[in-house]
Coordinates of C-alpha atoms and ligand atoms in Angstrom, one line a residue:
Chain B
X29 CA 25.2 142.0 208.5
X30 CA 25.0 139.9 211.7
X31 CA 25.9 141.7 214.8
X32 CA 25.8 145.4 215.6
X33 CA 29.0 145.8 217.5
X34 CA 31.6 148.2 216.3
X35 CA 32.7 145.6 213.4
X36 CA 29.1 145.3 212.3
X37 CA 28.2 149.0 212.4
X38 CA 31.5 149.8 210.4
X39 CA 30.5 147.1 207.9
X40 CA 27.0 148.2 207.4
X41 CA 27.7 152.0 207.2
X42 CA 30.6 151.3 204.7
X43 CA 28.5 149.0 202.5
X44 CA 25.4 151.5 202.7
X45 CA 27.8 154.4 201.8
X46 CA 28.5 152.5 198.6
X47 CA 24.9 152.5 197.8
X48 CA 23.9 148.9 198.9
X49 CA 20.8 148.3 200.7
X50 CA 21.9 146.8 204.1
X51 CA 20.0 145.1 207.1
X52 CA 22.0 145.0 210.3
X53 CA 20.7 142.4 212.6
X54 CA 21.4 142.1 216.3
X55 CA 19.7 140.2 219.0
X56 CA 20.1 143.1 221.5
X57 CA 17.4 145.9 221.9
X58 CA 20.0 148.4 220.6
X59 CA 23.2 148.5 218.5
X60 CA 26.5 148.9 220.2
X61 CA 27.9 145.4 220.9
X62 CA 30.0 144.8 223.9
X63 CA 32.0 148.0 224.3
X64 CA 29.3 150.5 223.1
X65 CA 26.5 148.7 224.9
X66 CA 23.8 151.2 225.9
X67 CA 25.4 154.2 224.1
X68 CA 22.2 154.9 222.1
X69 CA 20.0 155.2 225.3
X70 CA 22.7 157.4 226.9
X71 CA 23.8 154.8 229.6
X72 CA 27.0 154.0 228.2
X73 CA 29.5 155.8 230.6
X74 CA 32.7 156.5 228.6
X75 CA 35.5 156.5 231.0
X76 CA 38.0 157.0 228.3
X77 CA 38.6 160.6 227.8
X78 CA 39.6 162.4 224.6
X79 CA 39.5 160.4 221.3
X80 CA 37.8 157.4 222.8
X81 CA 34.5 159.2 223.5
X82 CA 34.2 160.9 220.0
X83 CA 34.6 157.5 218.2
X84 CA 31.3 155.9 219.1
X85 CA 29.5 159.2 218.7
X86 CA 31.0 159.4 215.1
X87 CA 29.8 156.0 214.3
X88 CA 26.4 156.2 215.7
X89 CA 25.8 159.5 213.9
X90 CA 27.1 157.9 210.6
X91 CA 24.7 154.9 211.2
X92 CA 21.7 157.2 212.0
X93 CA 22.4 159.3 208.7
X94 CA 22.8 156.1 206.6
X95 CA 20.1 154.1 205.0
X96 CA 21.1 150.9 207.1
X97 CA 18.1 149.2 208.5
X98 CA 18.7 148.3 212.0
X99 CA 16.8 145.1 213.0
X100 CA 16.6 144.8 216.8
X101 CA 15.9 141.9 219.0
X102 CA 16.7 139.7 216.1
X103 CA 18.5 136.4 216.8
X104 CA 20.0 134.7 213.9
X105 CA 19.9 131.0 214.5
X106 CA 21.0 129.7 211.2
X107 CA 21.0 129.7 207.4
X108 CA 19.2 127.6 204.9
X109 CA 20.4 128.4 201.3
X110 CA 23.7 130.2 200.9
X111 CA 22.1 133.6 200.7
X112 CA 19.7 133.1 203.6
X113 CA 19.7 133.8 207.3
X114 CA 17.0 132.4 209.6
X115 CA 16.1 134.4 212.5
X116 CA 13.6 135.1 215.3
X117 CA 12.5 138.6 215.9
X118 CA 10.4 139.1 219.0
X119 CA 9.3 135.5 218.9
X120 CA 8.4 135.5 215.3
X121 CA 10.3 133.8 212.5
X122 CA 11.9 136.1 210.0
X123 CA 14.1 135.2 206.9
X124 CA 16.7 137.5 205.5
X125 CA 18.2 137.2 202.0
X126 CA 21.4 138.9 201.0
X127 CA 23.8 138.9 198.1
X128 CA 26.6 139.0 200.7
X129 CA 26.6 138.2 204.3
X130 CA 28.9 139.8 206.9
X131 CA 29.4 138.0 210.1
X132 CA 30.4 140.1 213.0
X133 CA 29.1 138.3 216.0
X134 CA 31.9 139.3 218.4
X135 CA 33.4 137.3 221.3
X136 CA 32.6 136.1 224.6
X137 CA 34.5 135.7 227.7
X138 CA 36.1 132.4 228.4
X139 CA 35.0 130.9 231.8
X140 CA 36.9 128.4 233.4
X141 CA 35.5 126.4 236.3
X142 CA 36.8 126.4 239.9
X143 CA 35.2 125.3 243.2
X144 CA 32.2 127.8 243.9
X145 CA 32.3 129.4 240.5
X146 CA 28.5 128.6 240.2
X147 CA 27.5 130.7 243.3
X148 CA 25.5 133.8 242.8
X149 CA 27.7 137.0 242.5
X150 CA 30.4 135.2 240.6
X151 CA 30.3 136.8 237.2
X152 CA 32.4 137.4 234.3
X153 CA 34.5 140.4 234.3
X154 CA 32.8 141.8 231.2
X155 CA 29.7 140.3 232.6
X156 CA 29.6 142.4 235.6
X157 CA 30.4 145.4 233.5
X158 CA 27.4 144.6 231.3
X159 CA 25.1 144.2 234.3
X160 CA 26.3 147.6 235.7
X161 CA 25.5 149.1 232.3
X162 CA 22.1 147.4 232.9
X163 CA 21.8 149.5 235.9
X164 CA 23.0 147.2 238.5
X165 CA 23.7 149.4 241.7
X166 CA 27.5 148.8 242.4
X167 CA 28.4 151.8 244.4
X168 CA 30.1 150.8 247.6
X169 CA 30.3 147.0 246.7
X170 CA 33.4 145.3 247.3
X171 CA 34.7 143.7 244.0
X172 CA 37.7 141.4 243.0
X173 CA 38.5 141.5 239.3
X174 CA 40.2 138.3 238.2
X175 CA 41.1 136.1 235.1
X176 CA 43.2 137.3 232.2
X177 CA 43.5 139.9 229.5
X178 CA 43.3 143.8 229.1
X179 CA 39.6 143.7 229.7
X180 CA 40.4 143.3 233.5
X181 CA 41.9 146.7 233.8
X182 CA 39.2 148.3 231.6
X183 CA 36.4 146.6 233.8
X184 CA 38.2 147.8 237.0
X185 CA 38.4 151.2 235.8
X186 CA 34.7 151.2 234.7
X187 CA 33.6 149.8 238.1
X188 CA 35.8 152.3 240.0
X189 CA 34.3 155.2 238.0
X190 CA 30.9 153.8 239.2
X191 CA 32.1 154.0 242.8
X192 CA 32.7 150.3 243.3
X193 CA 35.3 149.4 245.8
X194 CA 37.6 147.2 243.5
X195 CA 39.9 145.6 246.1
X196 CA 42.2 143.7 243.7
X197 CA 42.9 142.9 240.1
X198 CA 44.3 139.3 239.6
X199 CA 45.9 138.6 236.1
X200 CA 46.8 134.8 235.7
X201 CA 49.7 135.7 233.2
X202 CA 53.2 136.0 234.6
X203 CA 54.6 139.4 235.2
X204 CA 57.2 139.1 232.4
X205 CA 54.5 138.4 229.7
X206 CA 52.5 141.4 230.9
X207 CA 55.5 143.7 231.0
X208 CA 56.4 142.6 227.6
X209 CA 52.9 143.3 226.2
X210 CA 53.0 146.6 228.1
X211 CA 56.2 147.6 226.4
X212 CA 54.9 146.7 223.1
X213 CA 51.9 149.1 223.5
X214 CA 54.4 151.8 222.8
X215 CA 53.8 150.9 219.1
X216 CA 50.2 151.6 219.5
X217 CA 50.0 155.1 221.3
X218 CA 46.3 155.2 221.3
X219 CA 46.1 151.9 223.2
X220 CA 48.9 152.9 225.5
X221 CA 47.2 156.1 226.4
X222 CA 44.0 154.0 227.3
X223 CA 46.1 151.6 229.4
X224 CA 47.8 154.5 231.2
X225 CA 44.4 156.3 231.8
X226 CA 42.9 152.9 233.0
X227 CA 45.9 152.4 235.4
X228 CA 45.6 156.0 236.7
X229 CA 41.8 155.4 237.3
X230 CA 42.6 152.3 239.2
X231 CA 45.7 153.8 241.1
X232 CA 45.9 152.3 244.5
X233 CA 44.2 149.0 243.6
X234 CA 46.8 146.2 243.7
X235 CA 47.2 144.5 240.3
X236 CA 48.6 141.1 240.9
X237 CA 50.1 139.0 238.1
X238 CA 50.7 135.2 238.4
X239 CA 47.4 135.3 240.5
X240 CA 44.2 133.3 240.2
X241 CA 41.2 132.3 242.2
X242 CA 41.3 128.9 243.7
X243 CA 37.8 128.7 245.2
X244 CA 35.0 130.7 246.2
X245 CA 33.6 130.6 249.6
X246 CA 30.0 131.0 250.7
X247 CA 26.8 129.0 251.0
X248 CA 24.1 130.6 248.9
X249 CA 26.1 133.4 247.7
X250 CA 29.7 134.4 247.3
X251 CA 31.4 135.7 250.5
X252 CA 35.1 135.7 249.8
X253 CA 37.6 134.3 247.3
X254 CA 40.7 132.2 248.0
X255 CA 43.5 133.0 245.5
X256 CA 46.9 131.9 244.8
X257 CA 49.6 134.5 244.3
X258 CA 53.3 133.7 243.8
X259 CA 52.7 130.2 245.3
X260 CA 50.9 131.3 248.4
X261 CA 47.2 131.2 249.2
X262 CA 45.3 134.2 250.4
X263 CA 41.5 134.9 251.1
X264 CA 39.8 138.2 250.5
X265 CA 36.2 139.1 251.3
X266 CA 34.1 140.5 248.5
X267 CA 30.6 141.1 247.3
X268 CA 31.2 140.3 243.8
X269 CA 33.9 138.3 241.9
X270 CA 34.2 139.5 238.3
X271 CA 36.2 136.7 236.6
X272 CA 36.9 136.0 232.9
X273 CA 39.8 134.3 231.2
X274 CA 40.2 136.5 228.2
X275 CA 37.9 136.2 225.1
X276 CA 36.8 133.5 222.7
X277 CA 35.3 134.2 219.1
X278 CA 31.6 133.6 218.7
X279 CA 32.1 131.4 215.7
X280 CA 29.0 129.3 215.8
X281 CA 27.0 130.8 213.1
X282 CA 30.1 131.0 210.9
X283 CA 30.9 127.3 211.4
X284 CA 27.2 126.4 210.7
X285 CA 27.3 128.3 207.4
X286 CA 30.4 126.2 206.5
X287 CA 33.2 128.9 207.1
X288 CA 36.6 127.2 208.1
X289 CA 37.7 128.0 211.6
X290 CA 41.2 128.0 212.9
X291 CA 41.5 125.1 215.4
X292 CA 43.9 126.8 217.6
X293 CA 42.3 130.1 218.3
X294 CA 38.6 129.5 217.2
X295 CA 38.8 132.5 214.8
X296 CA 37.1 132.3 211.5
X297 CA 39.6 132.1 208.7
X298 CA 39.5 135.1 206.5
X299 CA 41.7 136.4 203.5
X300 CA 42.8 140.2 203.4
X301 CA 39.5 141.3 202.2
X302 CA 37.8 139.6 205.1
X303 CA 36.3 137.0 203.0
X304 CA 35.7 133.5 204.7
X305 CA 36.1 130.3 203.0
X306 CA 32.6 130.5 201.9
X307 CA 31.8 132.5 198.8
X308 CA 29.9 135.8 199.6
X309 CA 30.4 135.3 203.3
X310 CA 32.6 137.7 205.2
X311 CA 33.6 138.0 208.8
X312 CA 35.0 141.0 210.8
X313 CA 35.9 142.0 214.3
X314 CA 36.4 139.5 217.2
X315 CA 34.8 136.7 215.4
X316 CA 37.8 136.8 213.1
X317 CA 40.3 136.9 215.9
X318 CA 40.5 138.7 219.3
X319 CA 42.1 142.0 218.6
X320 CA 40.1 144.9 220.2
X321 CA 38.1 147.9 219.0
X322 CA 40.4 149.4 216.6
X323 CA 40.8 146.3 214.7
X324 CA 37.1 145.5 214.7
X325 CA 36.4 148.9 213.1
X326 CA 38.9 148.5 210.4
X327 CA 38.0 145.0 209.6
X328 CA 34.2 146.1 209.5
X329 CA 34.9 148.7 207.0
X330 CA 37.0 146.3 204.8
X331 CA 34.4 143.7 204.9
X332 CA 31.6 146.3 204.2
X333 CA 33.4 147.7 201.1
X334 CA 34.4 144.3 199.9
X335 CA 30.9 142.9 200.4
X336 CA 29.5 145.8 198.6
X337 CA 31.7 145.1 195.6
X338 CA 34.1 147.9 196.3
X339 CA 37.3 146.2 197.2
X340 CA 39.6 149.0 196.0
X341 CA 38.1 151.2 198.7
X342 CA 39.9 149.0 201.2
X343 CA 43.5 149.8 199.9
X344 CA 43.9 152.8 202.3
X345 CA 42.9 150.7 205.2
X346 CA 45.5 147.9 204.6
X347 CA 48.7 149.3 206.4
X348 CA 46.7 150.0 209.6
X349 CA 44.9 146.7 209.3
X350 CA 48.3 144.9 209.2
X351 CA 49.5 146.9 212.3
X352 CA 46.4 146.1 214.3
X353 CA 46.7 142.4 213.4
X354 CA 50.3 142.4 214.8
X355 CA 48.8 143.8 218.0
X356 CA 46.3 140.8 218.0
X357 CA 49.1 138.2 217.7
X358 CA 50.9 139.9 220.7
X359 CA 47.7 139.9 222.7
X360 CA 47.2 136.2 222.0
X361 CA 50.7 135.4 223.3
X362 CA 50.7 137.7 226.2
X363 CA 47.4 136.3 227.7
X364 CA 47.5 132.7 226.9
X365 CA 46.2 130.6 229.7
X366 CA 48.8 128.9 231.8
X367 CA 48.5 125.0 232.2
X368 CA 48.4 125.0 236.0
X369 CA 45.0 126.6 235.8
X370 CA 43.7 123.3 234.5
X371 CA 44.0 121.8 238.0
X372 CA 41.8 124.4 239.8
X373 CA 38.6 122.5 238.9
X374 CA 38.4 119.7 241.3
X375 CA 36.7 116.3 240.8
X376 CA 33.3 117.6 242.3
X377 CA 33.4 121.0 240.5
X378 CA 30.5 121.5 238.1
X379 CA 31.8 122.2 234.4
X380 CA 28.6 122.3 232.5
X381 CA 26.3 124.7 234.4
X382 CA 23.3 123.8 232.5
X383 CA 23.3 120.2 233.1
X384 CA 25.4 120.2 236.3
X385 CA 28.1 117.9 234.9
X386 CA 31.1 117.6 237.3
X387 CA 34.6 117.3 236.3
X388 CA 34.9 113.7 237.5
X389 CA 32.1 112.7 235.1
X390 CA 34.1 114.0 232.1
X391 CA 37.5 112.6 233.0
X392 CA 38.3 109.6 230.8
X393 CA 36.3 110.6 227.9
X394 CA 38.2 110.8 224.7
X395 CA 36.2 113.5 222.8
X396 CA 33.7 116.3 223.3
X397 CA 31.2 114.3 221.3
X398 CA 31.6 111.3 223.4
X399 CA 31.4 113.4 226.7
X400 CA 28.2 115.1 225.4
X401 CA 26.4 111.9 224.4
X402 CA 27.3 110.1 227.7
X403 CA 27.1 113.0 230.3
X404 CA 24.7 115.6 228.7
X405 CA 27.8 118.0 229.0
X406 CA 27.1 121.0 226.5
X407 CA 23.6 119.8 225.7
X408 CA 21.6 122.4 227.8
X409 CA 20.3 125.9 227.0
X410 CA 23.5 127.5 226.4
X411 CA 24.5 124.7 223.9
X412 CA 28.0 124.3 225.3
X413 CA 28.9 128.1 224.8
X414 CA 30.3 128.2 228.3
X415 CA 31.5 124.6 229.0
X416 CA 32.8 124.1 225.4
X417 CA 35.5 126.5 225.9
X418 CA 36.2 125.2 229.3
X419 CA 36.5 121.6 228.1
X420 CA 38.7 122.6 225.2
X421 CA 41.1 124.2 227.8
X422 CA 40.8 121.4 230.4
X423 CA 40.8 118.3 228.1
X424 CA 41.9 119.7 224.6
X425 CA 38.6 118.6 222.9
X426 CA 37.7 120.2 219.8
X427 CA 34.2 121.5 219.2
X428 CA 31.7 119.4 217.2
X429 CA 30.3 120.7 213.7
X430 CA 27.5 122.9 214.3
X431 CA 23.8 122.1 213.7
X432 CA 20.7 124.2 213.3
X433 CA 19.8 126.1 215.3
X434 CA 22.9 127.6 216.7
X435 CA 20.8 129.7 219.3
X436 CA 17.8 128.2 221.0
X437 CA 14.6 129.1 219.2
X438 CA 10.9 128.7 220.0
X439 CA 9.0 125.9 218.0
X440 CA 6.6 128.7 217.1
X441 CA 9.2 130.7 215.2
X442 CA 10.4 127.6 213.4
X443 CA 6.9 126.8 212.5
X444 CA 6.6 130.3 210.9
X445 CA 9.4 129.9 208.4
X446 CA 8.3 129.6 204.7
X447 CA 9.9 126.3 204.2
X448 CA 10.0 124.6 207.6
X449 CA 13.4 123.2 208.0
X450 CA 12.3 120.9 210.8
X451 CA 10.1 119.0 208.4
X452 CA 13.0 118.7 206.0
X453 CA 14.8 117.0 208.9
X454 CA 17.7 119.3 209.3
X455 CA 16.7 120.9 212.8
X456 CA 16.5 118.7 215.8
X457 CA 13.8 119.7 218.2
X458 CA 14.8 122.9 219.9
X459 CA 16.0 122.9 223.5
X460 CA 13.8 125.6 224.6
Chain P
X29 CA 17.7 161.2 240.8
X30 CA 17.1 158.2 238.8
X31 CA 13.6 157.4 237.8
X32 CA 12.3 154.2 239.4
X33 CA 10.1 151.5 237.9
X34 CA 8.1 148.9 239.8
X35 CA 8.2 145.3 238.6
X36 CA 6.9 142.3 240.3
X37 CA 9.1 139.4 241.1
X38 CA 7.6 136.2 242.2
X39 CA 4.6 138.2 243.2
X40 CA 6.5 140.7 245.3
X41 CA 7.0 144.4 244.2
X42 CA 10.6 145.4 243.6
X43 CA 11.8 149.0 242.8
X44 CA 14.4 149.2 240.1
X45 CA 16.1 152.1 238.3
X46 CA 14.6 152.8 234.9
X47 CA 16.8 151.2 232.2
X48 CA 17.6 148.3 234.4
X49 CA 17.7 144.8 232.7
X50 CA 15.7 142.0 234.4
X51 CA 19.0 140.2 235.2
X52 CA 20.4 143.4 236.9
X53 CA 17.1 143.8 238.9
X54 CA 17.4 140.1 240.2
X55 CA 20.9 140.4 241.1
X56 CA 20.3 143.6 243.0
X57 CA 17.6 142.2 244.8
X58 CA 19.6 139.1 245.7
X59 CA 17.1 136.8 244.1
X60 CA 18.5 133.8 242.3
X61 CA 17.0 133.5 238.7
X62 CA 16.7 129.8 238.8
X63 CA 17.6 126.6 240.6
X64 CA 19.9 124.3 238.7
X65 CA 19.0 120.5 237.9
X66 CA 20.8 119.6 241.2
X67 CA 19.2 122.3 243.2
X68 CA 21.9 125.1 243.3
X69 CA 20.7 128.8 243.3
X70 CA 21.9 130.4 240.1
X71 CA 22.2 134.0 239.0
X72 CA 23.6 135.9 235.9
X73 CA 27.1 135.0 234.8
X74 CA 27.8 136.5 231.5
X75 CA 25.7 139.6 231.3
X76 CA 25.4 139.3 227.4
X77 CA 23.0 136.5 226.6
X78 CA 25.3 133.6 226.2
X79 CA 25.2 131.6 229.5
X80 CA 21.3 131.3 230.0
X81 CA 21.8 131.5 233.8
X82 CA 19.5 134.4 234.0
X83 CA 16.6 132.8 232.4
X84 CA 13.2 133.5 233.9
X85 CA 9.5 133.7 233.1
X86 CA 8.6 137.2 231.9
X87 CA 4.9 138.3 231.6
X88 CA 4.1 134.6 231.2
X89 CA 6.7 133.6 228.7
X90 CA 9.1 131.2 230.1
X91 CA 12.9 130.8 229.3
X92 CA 13.5 134.5 228.5
X93 CA 17.1 135.7 229.3
X94 CA 16.9 138.4 231.8
X95 CA 20.0 140.1 230.8
X96 CA 18.4 140.8 227.3
X97 CA 15.1 142.4 228.5
X98 CA 14.7 145.8 230.0
X99 CA 12.3 146.2 233.1
X100 CA 8.9 147.9 232.4
X101 CA 6.5 149.2 235.0
X102 CA 4.2 146.3 236.2
X103 CA 6.3 143.7 234.4
X104 CA 5.8 140.3 236.0
X105 CA 8.8 138.1 236.5
X106 CA 8.8 134.5 237.7
X107 CA 12.1 132.7 238.8
X108 CA 12.4 129.3 237.5
Ligands
FAD521 C1 31.6 141.0 227.8 C2 32.6 141.9 227.1 C3 32.9 143.2 227.5 C4 34.0 144.0 226.9 N1 34.1 145.1 227.4 C5 35.2 145.9 226.8 C6 35.6 147.2 227.3 O1 35.2 147.6 228.3 N2 36.6 147.9 226.7 C7 37.3 147.2 225.5 O2 38.1 147.9 224.9 N3 36.8 146.1 225.0 C8 35.8 145.4 225.6 N4 35.6 144.1 225.1 C9 36.1 143.7 223.8 C10 35.1 144.1 222.7 O3 34.4 143.0 222.5 C11 35.8 144.7 221.5 O4 36.7 145.6 221.7 C12 34.7 145.1 220.3 O5 33.4 145.3 221.1 C13 34.5 144.1 219.4 O6 33.5 144.6 218.5 P1 32.8 143.4 217.6 O7 31.9 144.2 216.7 O8 33.8 142.5 217.0 O9 31.8 142.5 218.5 P2 30.8 142.8 219.6 O10 30.9 144.2 220.1 O11 30.9 141.8 220.5 O12 29.4 142.8 218.8 C14 28.9 141.5 218.4 C15 27.4 141.7 218.3 O13 26.8 140.6 217.7 C16 25.6 140.1 218.3 N5 25.4 138.8 218.0 C17 26.2 137.8 218.2 N6 25.6 136.6 217.8 C18 24.4 137.0 217.2 C19 23.4 136.2 216.5 N7 23.5 134.8 216.3 N8 22.2 136.8 216.2 C20 22.2 138.2 216.5 N9 23.0 139.0 217.0 C21 24.3 138.2 217.4 C22 26.0 140.4 219.7 O14 24.7 140.4 220.7 C23 26.6 141.8 219.8 O15 25.9 142.7 219.8 C24 34.6 143.4 225.6 C25 34.1 142.1 225.3 C26 33.2 141.3 226.0 C27 32.8 140.0 225.4
FES522 S1 23.5 136.6 232.3 FE1 24.3 135.1 230.8 S2 22.5 134.8 229.4 FE2 21.9 136.4 230.7

């Protein structure tokens, strides 16, 4: 199982409870993924009361009591033969072999470029939350939360609970879309309860729809952000801008293993047993489509049972699965990024932060591949993880096929593999 | 009260809360993690190991993502 977020944990526990021997690989030092980050070491502050806080507890207990072997600091950078995963664990190469592979690599924020977005103290919304979970002192700091998606409200609530002064939440989606989405939450009482709780925790903080940042002002560091709301420009001073435009699936490893990816959403294609288009490779959670925690847990269980060879155990989960999938479709529609946002990146705005490639250098190219070759856009350390999604939105460029390694890996680790794939000519020299 | 650990960033001692990631420590201290190829100061963006904006040298090993590493007492961090 790759990825120890909710989906990976649920998959691993389910397969282990069927008697299979399971290794759960994650590049972090502890399991939990995005939403349960730091739970194991007790830093996870659960601001959701009631049912929400019991949920991670339950899964972590089941994980501890299970026979699942959790492999920490384990970065999966590729696969060789169909049953093999190539990884780097603490700088050393390690190969894992499995009769089935479950990919639960989650999602990342979509970052869109605008003038000043490369200045220090401009972060993702989930990005700032993750740093605060990593003990960044935030009490008393002025924060503007911006971008798109339900994550904004969750992050604002979390930061407020940590005594940050969140001065505004800016959602790019139009009021009507957000309201329609809100009304549909009535079909998901658990999610509605969370939304109400988050809004209660952030009461007094203006929530602006049809609003987005135009530029960040400051020399060596962010000082204020100028934004557009209902057609008018305003400027607001702050210490941090936490800005992410909803999420995109981490599909690179799946794509490398040959799994088909949906061109419109970037989600890995799956059937109703979470099987990808590659035999014995399953996918669950945000990698198979952005749908939130509940969907990730259900998909994880289905994938775990199916991968363990007990597909009949998934029957009881199917109805809830279908319901959560419908929610995912609504989510996608409500927080689609409006086309006007394409124009906030100016000619001089850096699009690729690794190679400092500006928008004007990218204009006129016809494909991601051509732009990469001629400008080095997407060729830096992040391997296009950030600018790839931006270019897809700005220019409609589809991602390239993936090549080994999907994560930067040290040459030393590559040399340690039993059959050196570099010598076999499949791996280009690593970036790092 | 939080437990404090002392780390060294570019030769200077910096006190951080135990459990801090290197990226959080850098951001809290207002120290950019790296300079971009055109010379811009850069600091953490994603907090989750994706963007590589937080990469620094940690105990002599270059190109480590600061958001994926916890601070330990007497850890030596060099910005790049
Ligand atoms: C930054 C961020 C913050 C979020 N905050 C919230 C929130 O506050 N509230 C909320 O309701 N939802 C939040 N979400 C949405 C949240 O992701 C989902 O609800 C849920 O965590 C999805 O679970 P998952 O198991 O699919 O993926 P994740 O939780 O993302 O887990 C995927 C795991 O796979 C690991 N991984 C990925 N690739 C590799 C690889 N190649 N090798 C090794 N390990 C790998 C990752 O490090 C991660 O630990 C957030 C999402 C993001 C991106
Ligand atoms: S902050 Fe993005 S990789 Fe560390």
